[in-house]
Short mmCIF file of C-alpha atoms and ligand atoms in Angstrom, two decimals:
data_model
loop_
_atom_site.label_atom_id
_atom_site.label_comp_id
_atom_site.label_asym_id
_atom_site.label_seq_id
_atom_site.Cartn_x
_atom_site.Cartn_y
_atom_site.Cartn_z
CA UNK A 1 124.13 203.20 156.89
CA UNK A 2 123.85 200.25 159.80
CA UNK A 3 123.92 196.66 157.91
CA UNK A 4 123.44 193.96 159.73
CA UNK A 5 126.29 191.01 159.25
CA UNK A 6 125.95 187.31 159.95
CA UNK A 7 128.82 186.89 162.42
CA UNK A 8 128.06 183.23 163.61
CA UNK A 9 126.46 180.19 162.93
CA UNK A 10 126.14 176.74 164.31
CA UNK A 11 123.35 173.76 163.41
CA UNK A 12 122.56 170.77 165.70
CA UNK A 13 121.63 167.85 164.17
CA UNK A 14 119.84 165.76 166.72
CA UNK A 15 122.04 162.03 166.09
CA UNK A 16 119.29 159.30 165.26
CA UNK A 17 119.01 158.59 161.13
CA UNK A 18 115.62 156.99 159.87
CA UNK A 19 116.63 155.61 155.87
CA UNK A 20 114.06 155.09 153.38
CA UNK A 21 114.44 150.94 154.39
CA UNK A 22 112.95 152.41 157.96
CA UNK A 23 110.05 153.68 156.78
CA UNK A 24 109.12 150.79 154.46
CA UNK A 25 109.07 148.85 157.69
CA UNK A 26 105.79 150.27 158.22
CA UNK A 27 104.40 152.39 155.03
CA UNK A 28 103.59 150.92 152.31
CA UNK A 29 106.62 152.81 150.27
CA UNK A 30 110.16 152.02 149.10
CA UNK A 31 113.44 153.61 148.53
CA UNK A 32 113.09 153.77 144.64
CA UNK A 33 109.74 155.71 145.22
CA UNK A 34 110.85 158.46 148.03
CA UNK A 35 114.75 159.06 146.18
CA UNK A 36 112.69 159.54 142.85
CA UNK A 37 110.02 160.98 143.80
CA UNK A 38 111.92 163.48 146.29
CA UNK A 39 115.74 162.93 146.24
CA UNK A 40 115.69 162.19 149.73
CA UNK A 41 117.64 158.98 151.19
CA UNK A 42 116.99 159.82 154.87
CA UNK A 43 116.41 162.37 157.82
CA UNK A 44 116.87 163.10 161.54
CA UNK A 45 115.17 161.98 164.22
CA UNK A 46 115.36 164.15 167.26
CA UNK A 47 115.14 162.67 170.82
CA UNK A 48 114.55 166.19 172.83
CA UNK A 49 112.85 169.15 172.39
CA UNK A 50 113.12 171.86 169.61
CA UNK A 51 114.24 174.21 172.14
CA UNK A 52 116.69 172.02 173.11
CA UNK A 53 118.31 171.63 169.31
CA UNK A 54 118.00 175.37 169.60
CA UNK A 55 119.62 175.95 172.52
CA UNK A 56 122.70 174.16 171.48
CA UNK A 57 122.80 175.61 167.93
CA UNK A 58 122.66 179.17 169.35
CA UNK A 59 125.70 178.19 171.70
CA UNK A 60 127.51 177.32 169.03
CA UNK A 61 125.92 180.39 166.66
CA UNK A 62 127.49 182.59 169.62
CA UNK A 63 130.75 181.39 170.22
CA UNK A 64 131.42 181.22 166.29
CA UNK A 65 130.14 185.04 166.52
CA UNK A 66 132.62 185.76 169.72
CA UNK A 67 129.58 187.19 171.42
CA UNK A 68 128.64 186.81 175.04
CA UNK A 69 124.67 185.28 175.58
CA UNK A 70 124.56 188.42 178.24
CA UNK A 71 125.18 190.74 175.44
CA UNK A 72 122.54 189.12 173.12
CA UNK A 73 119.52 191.84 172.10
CA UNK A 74 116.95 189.85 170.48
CA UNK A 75 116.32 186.21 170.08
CA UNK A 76 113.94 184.83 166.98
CA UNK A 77 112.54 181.54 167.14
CA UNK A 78 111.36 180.45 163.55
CA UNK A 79 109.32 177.40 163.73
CA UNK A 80 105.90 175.91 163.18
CA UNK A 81 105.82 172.49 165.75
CA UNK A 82 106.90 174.73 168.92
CA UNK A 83 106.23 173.15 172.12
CA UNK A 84 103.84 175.39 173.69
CA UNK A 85 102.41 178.57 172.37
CA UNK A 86 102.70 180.61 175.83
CA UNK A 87 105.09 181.04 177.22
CA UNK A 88 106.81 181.50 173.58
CA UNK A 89 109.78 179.01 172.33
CA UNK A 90 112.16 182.02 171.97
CA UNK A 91 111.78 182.51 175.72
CA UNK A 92 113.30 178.99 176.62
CA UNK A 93 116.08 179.61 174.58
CA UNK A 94 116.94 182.70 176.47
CA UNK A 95 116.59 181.35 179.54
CA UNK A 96 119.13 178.08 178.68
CA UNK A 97 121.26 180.28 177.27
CA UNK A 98 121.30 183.43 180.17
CA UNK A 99 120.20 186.12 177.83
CA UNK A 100 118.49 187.78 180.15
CA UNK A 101 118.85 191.48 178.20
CA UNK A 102 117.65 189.41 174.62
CA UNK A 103 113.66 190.60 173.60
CA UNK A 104 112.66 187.10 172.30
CA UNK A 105 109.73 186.00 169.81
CA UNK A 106 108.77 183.76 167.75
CA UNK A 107 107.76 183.61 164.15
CA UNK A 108 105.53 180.83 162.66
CA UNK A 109 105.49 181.33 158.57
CA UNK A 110 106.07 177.10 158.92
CA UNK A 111 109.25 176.38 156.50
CA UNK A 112 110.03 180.37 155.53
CA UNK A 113 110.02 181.08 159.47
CA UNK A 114 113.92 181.35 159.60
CA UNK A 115 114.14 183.63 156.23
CA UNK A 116 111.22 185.87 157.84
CA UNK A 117 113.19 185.90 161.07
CA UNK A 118 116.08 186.85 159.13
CA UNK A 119 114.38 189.67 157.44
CA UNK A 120 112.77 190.85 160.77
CA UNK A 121 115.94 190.90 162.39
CA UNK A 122 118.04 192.25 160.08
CA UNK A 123 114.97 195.14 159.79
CA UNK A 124 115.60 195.89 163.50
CA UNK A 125 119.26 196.20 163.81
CA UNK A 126 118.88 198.32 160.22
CA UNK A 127 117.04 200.86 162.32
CA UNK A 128 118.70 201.03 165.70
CA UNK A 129 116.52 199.02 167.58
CA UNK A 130 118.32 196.37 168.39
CA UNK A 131 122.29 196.03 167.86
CA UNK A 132 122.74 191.98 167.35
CA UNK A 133 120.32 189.20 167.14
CA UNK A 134 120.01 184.90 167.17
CA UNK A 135 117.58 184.26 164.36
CA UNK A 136 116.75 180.48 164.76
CA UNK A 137 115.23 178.08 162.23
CA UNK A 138 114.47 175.14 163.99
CA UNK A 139 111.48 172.02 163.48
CA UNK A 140 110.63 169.05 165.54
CA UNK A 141 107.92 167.50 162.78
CA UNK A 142 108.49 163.75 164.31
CA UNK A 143 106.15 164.51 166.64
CA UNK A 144 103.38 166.02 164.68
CA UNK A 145 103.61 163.40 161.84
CA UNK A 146 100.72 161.36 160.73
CA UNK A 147 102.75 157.93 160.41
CA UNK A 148 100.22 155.96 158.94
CA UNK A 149 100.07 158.50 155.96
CA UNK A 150 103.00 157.56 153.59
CA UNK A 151 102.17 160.57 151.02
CA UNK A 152 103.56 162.89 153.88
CA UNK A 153 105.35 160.52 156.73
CA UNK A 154 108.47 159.85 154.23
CA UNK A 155 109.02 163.59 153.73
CA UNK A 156 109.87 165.56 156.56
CA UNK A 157 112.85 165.42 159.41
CA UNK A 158 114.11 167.32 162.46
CA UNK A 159 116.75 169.64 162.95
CA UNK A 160 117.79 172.89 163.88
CA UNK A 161 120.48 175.52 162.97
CA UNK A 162 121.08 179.55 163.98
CA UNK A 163 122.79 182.58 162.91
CA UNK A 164 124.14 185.79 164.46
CA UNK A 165 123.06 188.98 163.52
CA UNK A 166 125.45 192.30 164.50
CA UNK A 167 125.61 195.61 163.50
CA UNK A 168 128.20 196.52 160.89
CA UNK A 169 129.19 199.49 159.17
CA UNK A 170 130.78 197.43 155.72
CA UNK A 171 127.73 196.46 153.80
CA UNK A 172 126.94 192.86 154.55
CA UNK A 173 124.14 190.56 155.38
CA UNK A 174 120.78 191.02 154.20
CA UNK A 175 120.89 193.07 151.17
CA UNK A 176 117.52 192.71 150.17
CA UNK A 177 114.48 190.45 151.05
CA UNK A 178 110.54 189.59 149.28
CA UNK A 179 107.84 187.94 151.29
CA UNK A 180 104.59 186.87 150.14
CA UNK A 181 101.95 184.57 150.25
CA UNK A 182 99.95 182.51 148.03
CA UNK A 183 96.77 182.55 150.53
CA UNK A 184 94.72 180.81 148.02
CA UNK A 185 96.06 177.94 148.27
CA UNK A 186 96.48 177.70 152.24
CA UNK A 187 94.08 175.07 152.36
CA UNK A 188 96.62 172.38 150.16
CA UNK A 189 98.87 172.27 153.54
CA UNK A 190 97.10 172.22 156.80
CA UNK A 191 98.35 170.32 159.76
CA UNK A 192 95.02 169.62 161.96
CA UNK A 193 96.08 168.91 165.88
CA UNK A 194 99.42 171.17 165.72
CA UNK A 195 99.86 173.40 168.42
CA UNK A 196 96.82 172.05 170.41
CA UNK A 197 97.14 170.98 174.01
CA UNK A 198 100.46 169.29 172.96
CA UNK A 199 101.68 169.05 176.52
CA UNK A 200 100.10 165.35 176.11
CA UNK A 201 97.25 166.01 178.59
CA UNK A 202 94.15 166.85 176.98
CA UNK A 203 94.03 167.06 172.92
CA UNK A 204 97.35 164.98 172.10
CA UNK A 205 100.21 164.42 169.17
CA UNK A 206 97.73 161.34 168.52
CA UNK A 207 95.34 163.97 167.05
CA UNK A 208 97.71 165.31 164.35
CA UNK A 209 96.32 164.83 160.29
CA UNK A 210 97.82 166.64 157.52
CA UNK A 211 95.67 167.83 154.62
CA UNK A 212 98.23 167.60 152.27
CA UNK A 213 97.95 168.14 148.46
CA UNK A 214 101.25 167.13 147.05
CA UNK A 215 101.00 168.02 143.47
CA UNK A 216 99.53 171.32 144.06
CA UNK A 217 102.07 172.57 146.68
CA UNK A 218 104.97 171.69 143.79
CA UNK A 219 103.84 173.67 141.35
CA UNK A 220 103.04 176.87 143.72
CA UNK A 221 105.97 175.92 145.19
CA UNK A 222 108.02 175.97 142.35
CA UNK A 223 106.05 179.10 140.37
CA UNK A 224 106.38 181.53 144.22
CA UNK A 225 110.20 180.66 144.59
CA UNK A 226 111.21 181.25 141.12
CA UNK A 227 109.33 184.44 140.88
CA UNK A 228 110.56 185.45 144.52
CA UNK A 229 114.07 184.93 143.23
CA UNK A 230 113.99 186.75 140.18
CA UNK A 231 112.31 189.80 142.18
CA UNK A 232 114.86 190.52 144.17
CA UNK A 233 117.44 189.77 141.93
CA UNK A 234 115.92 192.34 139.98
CA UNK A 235 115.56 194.87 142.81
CA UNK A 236 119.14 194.64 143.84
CA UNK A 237 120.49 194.68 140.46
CA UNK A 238 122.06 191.12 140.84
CA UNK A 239 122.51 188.49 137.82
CA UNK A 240 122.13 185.01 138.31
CA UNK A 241 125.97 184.59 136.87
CA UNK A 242 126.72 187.45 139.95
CA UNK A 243 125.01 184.72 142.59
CA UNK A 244 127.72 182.56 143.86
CA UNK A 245 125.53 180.42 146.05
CA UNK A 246 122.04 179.12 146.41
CA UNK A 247 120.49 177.67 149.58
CA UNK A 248 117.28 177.33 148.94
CA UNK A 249 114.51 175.55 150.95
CA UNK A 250 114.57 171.71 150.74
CA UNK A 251 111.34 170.11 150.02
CA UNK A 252 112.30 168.18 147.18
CA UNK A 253 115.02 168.05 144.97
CA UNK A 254 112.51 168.15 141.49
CA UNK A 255 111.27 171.54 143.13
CA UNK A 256 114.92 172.89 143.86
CA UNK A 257 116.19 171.96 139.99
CA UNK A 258 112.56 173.13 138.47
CA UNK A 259 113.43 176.62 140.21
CA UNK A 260 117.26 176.63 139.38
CA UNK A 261 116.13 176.42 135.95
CA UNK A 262 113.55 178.46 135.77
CA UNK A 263 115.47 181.13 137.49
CA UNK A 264 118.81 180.44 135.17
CA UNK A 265 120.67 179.48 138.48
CA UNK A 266 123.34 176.58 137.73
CA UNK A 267 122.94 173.49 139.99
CA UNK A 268 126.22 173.47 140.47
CA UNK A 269 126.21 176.55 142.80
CA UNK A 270 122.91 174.67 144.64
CA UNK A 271 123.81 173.91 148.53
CA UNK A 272 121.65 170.41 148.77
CA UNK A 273 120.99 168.34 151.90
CA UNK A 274 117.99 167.12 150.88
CA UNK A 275 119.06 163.67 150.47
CA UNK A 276 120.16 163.35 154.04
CA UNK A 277 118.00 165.76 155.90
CA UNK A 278 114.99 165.21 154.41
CA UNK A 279 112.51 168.29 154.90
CA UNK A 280 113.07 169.98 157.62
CA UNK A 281 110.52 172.60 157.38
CA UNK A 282 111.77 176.17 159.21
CA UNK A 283 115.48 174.52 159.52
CA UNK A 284 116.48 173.50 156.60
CA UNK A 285 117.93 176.89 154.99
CA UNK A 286 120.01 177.44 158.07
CA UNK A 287 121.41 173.62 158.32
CA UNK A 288 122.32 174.29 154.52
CA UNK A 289 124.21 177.44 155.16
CA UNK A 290 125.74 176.17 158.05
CA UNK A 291 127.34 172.99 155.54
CA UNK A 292 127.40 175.35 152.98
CA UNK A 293 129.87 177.31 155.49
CA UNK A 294 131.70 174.41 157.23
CA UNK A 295 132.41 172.52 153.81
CA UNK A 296 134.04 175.82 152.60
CA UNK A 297 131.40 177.14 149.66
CA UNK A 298 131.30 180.71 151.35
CA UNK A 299 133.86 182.53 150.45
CA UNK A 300 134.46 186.14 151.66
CA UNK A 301 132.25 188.14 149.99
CA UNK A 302 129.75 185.96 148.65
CA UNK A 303 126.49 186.44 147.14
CA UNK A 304 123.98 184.32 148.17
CA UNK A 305 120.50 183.70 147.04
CA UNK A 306 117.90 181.84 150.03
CA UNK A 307 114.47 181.07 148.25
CA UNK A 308 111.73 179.38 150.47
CA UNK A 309 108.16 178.64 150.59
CA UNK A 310 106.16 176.75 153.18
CA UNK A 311 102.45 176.55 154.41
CA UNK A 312 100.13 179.69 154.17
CA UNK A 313 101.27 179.26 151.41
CA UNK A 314 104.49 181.73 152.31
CA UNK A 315 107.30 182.24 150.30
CA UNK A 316 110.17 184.51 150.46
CA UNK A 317 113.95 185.10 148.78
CA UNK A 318 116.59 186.64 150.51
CA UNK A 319 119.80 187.68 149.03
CA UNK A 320 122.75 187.81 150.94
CA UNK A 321 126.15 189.36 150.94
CA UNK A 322 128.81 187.63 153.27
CA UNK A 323 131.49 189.57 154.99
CA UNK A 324 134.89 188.61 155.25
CA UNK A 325 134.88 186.09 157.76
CA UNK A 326 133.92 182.60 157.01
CA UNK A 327 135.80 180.60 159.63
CA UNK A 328 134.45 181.03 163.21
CA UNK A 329 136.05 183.10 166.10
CA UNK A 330 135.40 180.31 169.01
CA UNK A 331 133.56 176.97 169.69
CA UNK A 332 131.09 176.21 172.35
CA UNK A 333 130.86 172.91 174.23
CA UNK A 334 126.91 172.32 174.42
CA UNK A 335 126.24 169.23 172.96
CA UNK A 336 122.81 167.41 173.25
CA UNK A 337 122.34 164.80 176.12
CA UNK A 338 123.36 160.91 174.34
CA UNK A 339 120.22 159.37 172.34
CA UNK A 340 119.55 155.86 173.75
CA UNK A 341 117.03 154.47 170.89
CA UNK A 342 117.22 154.32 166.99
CA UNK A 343 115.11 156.63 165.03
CA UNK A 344 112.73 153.78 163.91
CA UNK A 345 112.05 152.75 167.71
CA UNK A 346 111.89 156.34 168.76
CA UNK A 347 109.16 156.38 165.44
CA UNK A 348 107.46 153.34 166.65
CA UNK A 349 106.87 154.61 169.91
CA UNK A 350 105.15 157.45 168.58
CA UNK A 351 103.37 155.44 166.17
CA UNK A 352 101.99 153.12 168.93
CA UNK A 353 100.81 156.43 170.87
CA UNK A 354 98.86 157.61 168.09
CA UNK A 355 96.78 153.82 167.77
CA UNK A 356 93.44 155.40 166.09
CA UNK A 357 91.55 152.99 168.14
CA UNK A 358 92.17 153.79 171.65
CA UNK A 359 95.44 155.99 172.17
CA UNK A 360 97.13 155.35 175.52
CA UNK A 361 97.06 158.70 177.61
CA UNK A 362 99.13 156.92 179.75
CA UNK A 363 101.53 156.22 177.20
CA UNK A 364 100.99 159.19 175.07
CA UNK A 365 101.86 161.47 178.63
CA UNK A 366 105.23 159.98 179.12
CA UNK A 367 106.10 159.78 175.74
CA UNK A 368 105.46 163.52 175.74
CA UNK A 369 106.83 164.27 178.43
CA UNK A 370 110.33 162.68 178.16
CA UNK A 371 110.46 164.13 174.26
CA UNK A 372 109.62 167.72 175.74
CA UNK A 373 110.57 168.72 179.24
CA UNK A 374 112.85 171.82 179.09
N1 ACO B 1 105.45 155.73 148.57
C1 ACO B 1 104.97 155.10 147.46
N2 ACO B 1 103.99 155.62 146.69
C2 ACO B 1 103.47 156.79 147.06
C3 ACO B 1 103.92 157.50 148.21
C4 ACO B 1 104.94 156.91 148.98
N3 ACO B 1 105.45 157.50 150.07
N4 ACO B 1 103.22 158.63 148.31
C5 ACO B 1 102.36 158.67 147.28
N5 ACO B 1 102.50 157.55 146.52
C6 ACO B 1 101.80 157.19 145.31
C7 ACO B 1 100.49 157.91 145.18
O1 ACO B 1 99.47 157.22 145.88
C8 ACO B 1 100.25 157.88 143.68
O2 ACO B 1 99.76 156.62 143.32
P1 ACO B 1 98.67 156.46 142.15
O3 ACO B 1 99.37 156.95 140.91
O4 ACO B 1 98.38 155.01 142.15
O5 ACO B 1 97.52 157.33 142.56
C9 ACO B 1 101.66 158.01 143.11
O6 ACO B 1 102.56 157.63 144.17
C10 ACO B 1 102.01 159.40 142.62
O7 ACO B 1 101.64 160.33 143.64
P2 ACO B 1 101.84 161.89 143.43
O8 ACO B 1 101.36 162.58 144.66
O9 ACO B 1 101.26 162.33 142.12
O10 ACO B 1 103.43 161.98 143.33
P3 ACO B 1 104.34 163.22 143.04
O11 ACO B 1 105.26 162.88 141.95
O12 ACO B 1 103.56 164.50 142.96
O13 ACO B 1 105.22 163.31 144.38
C11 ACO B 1 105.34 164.57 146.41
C12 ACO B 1 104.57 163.52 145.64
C13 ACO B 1 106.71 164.03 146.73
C14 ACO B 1 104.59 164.86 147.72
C15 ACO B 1 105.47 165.85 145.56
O14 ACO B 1 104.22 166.23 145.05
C16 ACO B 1 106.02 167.00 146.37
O15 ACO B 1 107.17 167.01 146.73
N6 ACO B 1 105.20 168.04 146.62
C17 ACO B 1 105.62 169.18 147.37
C18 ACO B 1 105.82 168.78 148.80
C19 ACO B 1 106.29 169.92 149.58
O16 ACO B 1 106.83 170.84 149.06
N7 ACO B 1 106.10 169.90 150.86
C20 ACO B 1 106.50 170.96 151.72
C21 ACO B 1 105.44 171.96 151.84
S1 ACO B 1 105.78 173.27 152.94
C22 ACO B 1 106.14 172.61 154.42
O17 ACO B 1 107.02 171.87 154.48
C23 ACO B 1 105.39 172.91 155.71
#
């Protein structure tokens, strides 16, 4: 039997921090209201592309792996604000990185992209097809944000994080995986504008409203996670007491405890970065296992339980088991380029580019273009 192990991992948090204080600069909102209401105190900013966060987390997912880019198979981009839709997102990264034998996609499920990228690559490796794989989980929502709406604007943040997937013999990563989706309720998330002429020359980021139905996402939220993770508890033969770790999605910490409850999972064995990270959509499971890993709550061996849902309405739970190895086997020196501006002037910028009455194509066409070249 081929398994397929997660041998490295490496996040890249892009630098700039926007607090709650930020955003009541310009939203009619306050601190009390978003930590309450979400748990969230603030989030990240990012000052390049998604590829680019990508780029560097794989380099880092690699050299924690000891695996050469020239020897990577597949690459999986999970995201829902990529840059363009053709050429594909995936394909960047192999290019920055020299992959040049990687197949490379990408999968848009919006914040369950990384654990169905997970799933799809641990599927191909389990059959031969492929012998290793990057699965990234990576979102740039800064850019696609409606910043005059404050019942989505104070939610979401940027970031990106990556695993790598061999071929092992010793039973370890994915041991077992449910995906679903609650199409029903697709309408209650929809983010008109996204993915639309985004290269800031016709249809623009100016363009971008959410349809957003807060309450009713929670409660589907809450309902498709803590089903998912029973499930497949239940079809690996798992107890919650035998889960040692839970990184589930992070869109609000009243939706992680309702499904830690529901599901009889401890909150002390909950991996949270909600408070500083904010949402970050496709990203934030990998981020958290990435902490999870670098603040020592893997140990060899672990269980691990990854619940998610995200627009569609998709959800998924994945459980893991981790090998033996939780430190990594090298380092890699790709860092992001310095960031020049705060997060609230890189957010004001933006927010003066999407004026409803008159947007700048001028402005709106370098802004682009220095946030996404490469
Ligand atoms: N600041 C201050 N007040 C606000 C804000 C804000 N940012 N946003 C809304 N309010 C107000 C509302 O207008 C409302 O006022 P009213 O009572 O006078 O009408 C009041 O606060 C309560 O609003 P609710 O929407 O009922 O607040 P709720 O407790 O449901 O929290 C929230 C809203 C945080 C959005 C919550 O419903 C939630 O987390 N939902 C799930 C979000 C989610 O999971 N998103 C990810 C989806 S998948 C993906 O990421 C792509």
């Amino acid at each position: 039997m081929t398994y397929a192990a997660i041998t490295g991992w490496g996040a890249c948090m892009p630098p700039a921090v926007l607090t709650n204080a930020d955003l009541s600069t310009f939203l009619d909102t306050n601190d009390e209201w978003i930590r309450t209401r979400t748990g969230m105190r603030e989030r990240r900013v990012s000052h390049v592309s998604g590829m680019e966060l990508s780029v560097v987390a794989s380099a880092r997912a690699l050299a924690c792996a000891g695996l050469d880019a020239g020897d990577l198979e597949l690459i999986v981009y999970g995201s829902c604000s990529n840059e363009e839709a053709v050429p594909n997102s995936a394909s960047g990264v192999q290019a920055a990185l020299g992959a040049t034998r990687a197949a490379a996609m990408d999968v848009n499920t919006a914040c369950t992209s990384f654990l169905y990228g997970l799933t799809t690559a641990t599927s191909m490796i389990r059959t031969g097809i492929v012998k290793n794989a990057v699965v990234i989980g990576v979102e740039l929502i800064s850019k696609y944000m409606d910043w005059s709406d404050r019942g989505v604007a104070v939610l979401f943040g940027d970031g990106a994080a990556a695993v790598v997937l061999q071929a092992s013999d010793t039973e370890s990563g994915v041991i077992g995986s449910v995906l679903g989706c609650d199409a029903l309720a697709r309408k209650t998330l929809r983010v008109r504008g996204i993915g639309v002429g985004y290269s800031g020359r016709d249809i623009t980021i100016g363009d971008t409203k959410w349809d957003f139905d807060g309450p009713a996402i929670f409660k589907r939220a809450v309902h498709a996670m803590s089903e998912a993770s029973l499930r497949v508890m239940k079809e690996q033969g798992i107890t919650a007491e035998q889960v040692d770790l839970v990184v589930p999605h992070q869109a609000n910490l009243r939706i992680i405890e309702s499904v830690a409850k529901y599901a009889g999972l401890p909150m002390d064995k909950v991996m949270l970065t909600v408070e500083r990270y904010g949402n970050m959509s496709a990203a934030t499971v990998p981020v958290a296992l990435v902490e999870a890993l670098e603040t020592g709550r893997v140990k060899p061996g672990a269980t691990i339980l990854m619940p998610g849902f995200g627009g569609g309405l998709t959800w998924a739970a994945t459980l893991v088991k981790w090998g033996d190895r939780v430190t990594p086997l090298g380092t890699s020196d790709r860092s992001l380029p310095p960031c020049t501006q705060s997060a609230l002037e890189m957010i004001n910028a933006i927010r003066a580019a999407q004026d409803p009455h008159g947007r700048s194509a001028a402005g709106l066409s370098t802004l682009v273009a220095g946030a996404f070249d490469g």
